[in-house]
Phi, psi and omega in degrees: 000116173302159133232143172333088185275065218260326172313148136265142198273159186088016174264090242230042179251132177288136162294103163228119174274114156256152184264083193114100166308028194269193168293304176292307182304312164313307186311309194308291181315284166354290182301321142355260151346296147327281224280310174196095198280015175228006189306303223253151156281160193198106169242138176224123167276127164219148200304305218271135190269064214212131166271177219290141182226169170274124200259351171315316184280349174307343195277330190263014164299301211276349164279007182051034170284304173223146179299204154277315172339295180323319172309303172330122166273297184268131172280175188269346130353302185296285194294327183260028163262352162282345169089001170331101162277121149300127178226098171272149164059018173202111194271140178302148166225033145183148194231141200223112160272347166269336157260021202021061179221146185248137203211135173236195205317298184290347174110026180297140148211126194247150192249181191239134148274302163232149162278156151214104017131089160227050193291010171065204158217185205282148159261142165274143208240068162027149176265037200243143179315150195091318213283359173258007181281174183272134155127009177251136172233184170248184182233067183232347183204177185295014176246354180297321205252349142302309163303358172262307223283001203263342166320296212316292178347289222263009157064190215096207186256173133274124159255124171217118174278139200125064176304007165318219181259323212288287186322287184311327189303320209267323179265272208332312163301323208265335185262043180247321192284350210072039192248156200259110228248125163275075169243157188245143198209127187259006152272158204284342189238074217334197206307081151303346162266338168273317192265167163260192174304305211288320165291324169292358182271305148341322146311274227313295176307006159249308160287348166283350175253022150251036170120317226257142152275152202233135200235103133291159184060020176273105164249112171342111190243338182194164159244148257187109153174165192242101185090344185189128177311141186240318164194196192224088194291141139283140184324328195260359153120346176301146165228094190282108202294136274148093174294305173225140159263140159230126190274114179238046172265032165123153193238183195205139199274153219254103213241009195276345161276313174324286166326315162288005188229010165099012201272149197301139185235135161254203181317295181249185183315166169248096162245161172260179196301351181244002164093027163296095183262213228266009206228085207301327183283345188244118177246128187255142147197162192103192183303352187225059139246175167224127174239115166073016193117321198259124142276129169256138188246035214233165199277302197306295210310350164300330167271319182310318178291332198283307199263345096046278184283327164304348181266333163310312181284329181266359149086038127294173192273314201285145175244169186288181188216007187091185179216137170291165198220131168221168195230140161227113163233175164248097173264098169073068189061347218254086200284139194208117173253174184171121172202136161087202176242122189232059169278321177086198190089208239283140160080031201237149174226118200260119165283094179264132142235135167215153199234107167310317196296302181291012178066042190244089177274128158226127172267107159256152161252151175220127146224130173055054196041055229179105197267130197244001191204157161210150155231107192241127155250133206044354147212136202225004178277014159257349185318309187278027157258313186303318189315312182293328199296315183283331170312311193264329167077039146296153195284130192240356195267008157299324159285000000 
């Protein structure tokens, strides 16, 4: 086992090891950095031989909107002018809590004073035949979407399972390359955690009449190829012919190092309001924790915990408290809000407009005056007034 020779000497300041080049792990260290840029010595590991990007931004990499280049947060700049050592492309694979020390892949092991946990999650990969042949990926870091674009290149079809936010981002790029797009979403509704029907119907007819085809209520029985994907059988027997699948059915927060090192795991790590996990010396944040219950996929609740924990390092008082969540995307050109809960049912009052001719649906829900859900498809430019009304649990009914 090497170690890492990452001290400078004389430098007699606690270590904080991060576990993850990401998004959340950077923010942290950042926020950090803000508060008090000379407390902690700061080394950071990461899976990927890459310094830290938006990984939000990969659907217009791969749509040929913008580069990697384009992406990047922290430059390799960032890190050493900050005196941050980076250690890419060599992923922790254990954490020893009793010598405080973390070893990664190649045998680097470095010890900590405080840790931080920020490993993301998982793409979830269907249990289905097939599902290893080469050419099936997932849509979570830059080289999945190297593998589209050189699919794209050499053209045919695409199949992507996932009618989600991820999945439509992944097919409108790949029928952008020109390649001829299949998606399959095994729910009656395209992204059902944001739309309702009526809006998810609506989706639907606009992207298929930009081309793409759209199968709901489709489930997935096999993936199909002798050596390389070929298609994709359905449960009813259909079979869609396919160069690349891209699986977008969901991520799973990426808890397994945690686990293995003994620290309490619910659905993501267990932190308390300052991202305190069940190791008083281990701090966890981003997707792949659970606070109060709750696991987040979404970009904000990730920064409110980014300041959370900095403060917590820096022995301020305030802690997160969860976060309400809205989604504003653009799918395939196409503008889509969500916020809060719009399932309805007993004591709930639904508010519709809808105008066809402009392509426009807006749901707001009220319950006990009070807006508890929204839904807008093709103009979102009220959304962050609805946002704010449900955040603040203002009385609505003078309106």
């Amino acid at each position: 086992m090497e170690h890492c020779p990452l001290k400078p000497e004389g430098d007699t300041r606690d270590h904080l090891v991060v576990i993850g080049n990401g998004m959340a792990g950077c923010r942290a260290v950042e926020e950090l950095l803000a508060r008090d840029p000379t407390r902690y010595r700061v080394t950071i590991f990461g899976a990927e031989p890459r310094v830290n990007y938006n990984r939000i931004m990969l659907s217009p990499v791969l749509a040929g909107e913008k580069s990697f280049d384009d992406i990047v947060i922290n430059d390799a700049d960032w890190y050493s002018s900050n005196g941050i050592a980076l250690v890419a492309g060599d992923p922790v694979i254990a954490i020893d809590r009793a010598a405080k020390t973390v070893t990664t892949r190649r045998g680097v092991t470095e010890r900590y004073d405080r840790l931080l946990i920020a490993t993301g999650s998982d793409p979830f990969i269907i249990p289905v035949s097939g599902k290893d042949l080469p050419g099936v990926i997932a849509f979570r870091d830059m080289d999945d979407v190297d593998t589209m674009l050189a699919a794209a290149d050499a053209g045919g079809d695409a199949v992507v399972i996932g009618g989600g936010l991820l999945g439509l981002e992944a097919a409108h790029g790949l029928s952008l390359r020109g390649m001829k797009v299949t998606v399959v979403h095994l729910m009656p509704t395209l992204m059902e955690r944001q739309l309702d029907e009526a809006a998810g119907w609506l989706l639907k007819q606009a992207l298929e009449g930009r081309g793409q085809t759209i199968l709901t209520g489709a489930d997935t029985a096999e993936i199909v190829g002798d050596g390389k994907v070929e298609g994709v059988r359905l449960k009813d027997g259909t079979l869609i012919p396919a160069s690349l699948v891209v699986m977008a059915v969901g991520i799973r927060p990426s808890v397994a190092l945690a686990r293995d090192a003994g620290l309490a795991v619910g659905r993501g790590i267990q932190v308390d309001d300052h991202m305190v996990t069940s190791d008083p010396a281990v701090l966890a944040v981003g997707e792949c924790v659970e606070h109060d219950g709750q696991v987040y996929g979404l970009v904000a609740p990730l920064w409110d915990m980014c300041r959370s924990l900095a403060d917590g390092l820096v022995e301020k008082p305030s802690g997160y408290r969860g976060s309400v969540t809205s989604t504003k995307l653009k799918v395939s050109g196409i503008d889509v809000f969500s916020a809060g809960d719009f399932s309805g049912g007993d004591g709930c009052e639904d508010i519709v407009l809808r105008d066809a001719a402009r392509g426009v649906y807006k749901r707001v829900v009220l319950k006990d005056d009070r807006v508890i859900g929204a839904v807008l498809y093709g103009d979102t430019a009220d959304g962050s007034w609805y946002f704010d009304l449900l955040k603040k649990q203002e009385d609505v009914s003078g309106l």
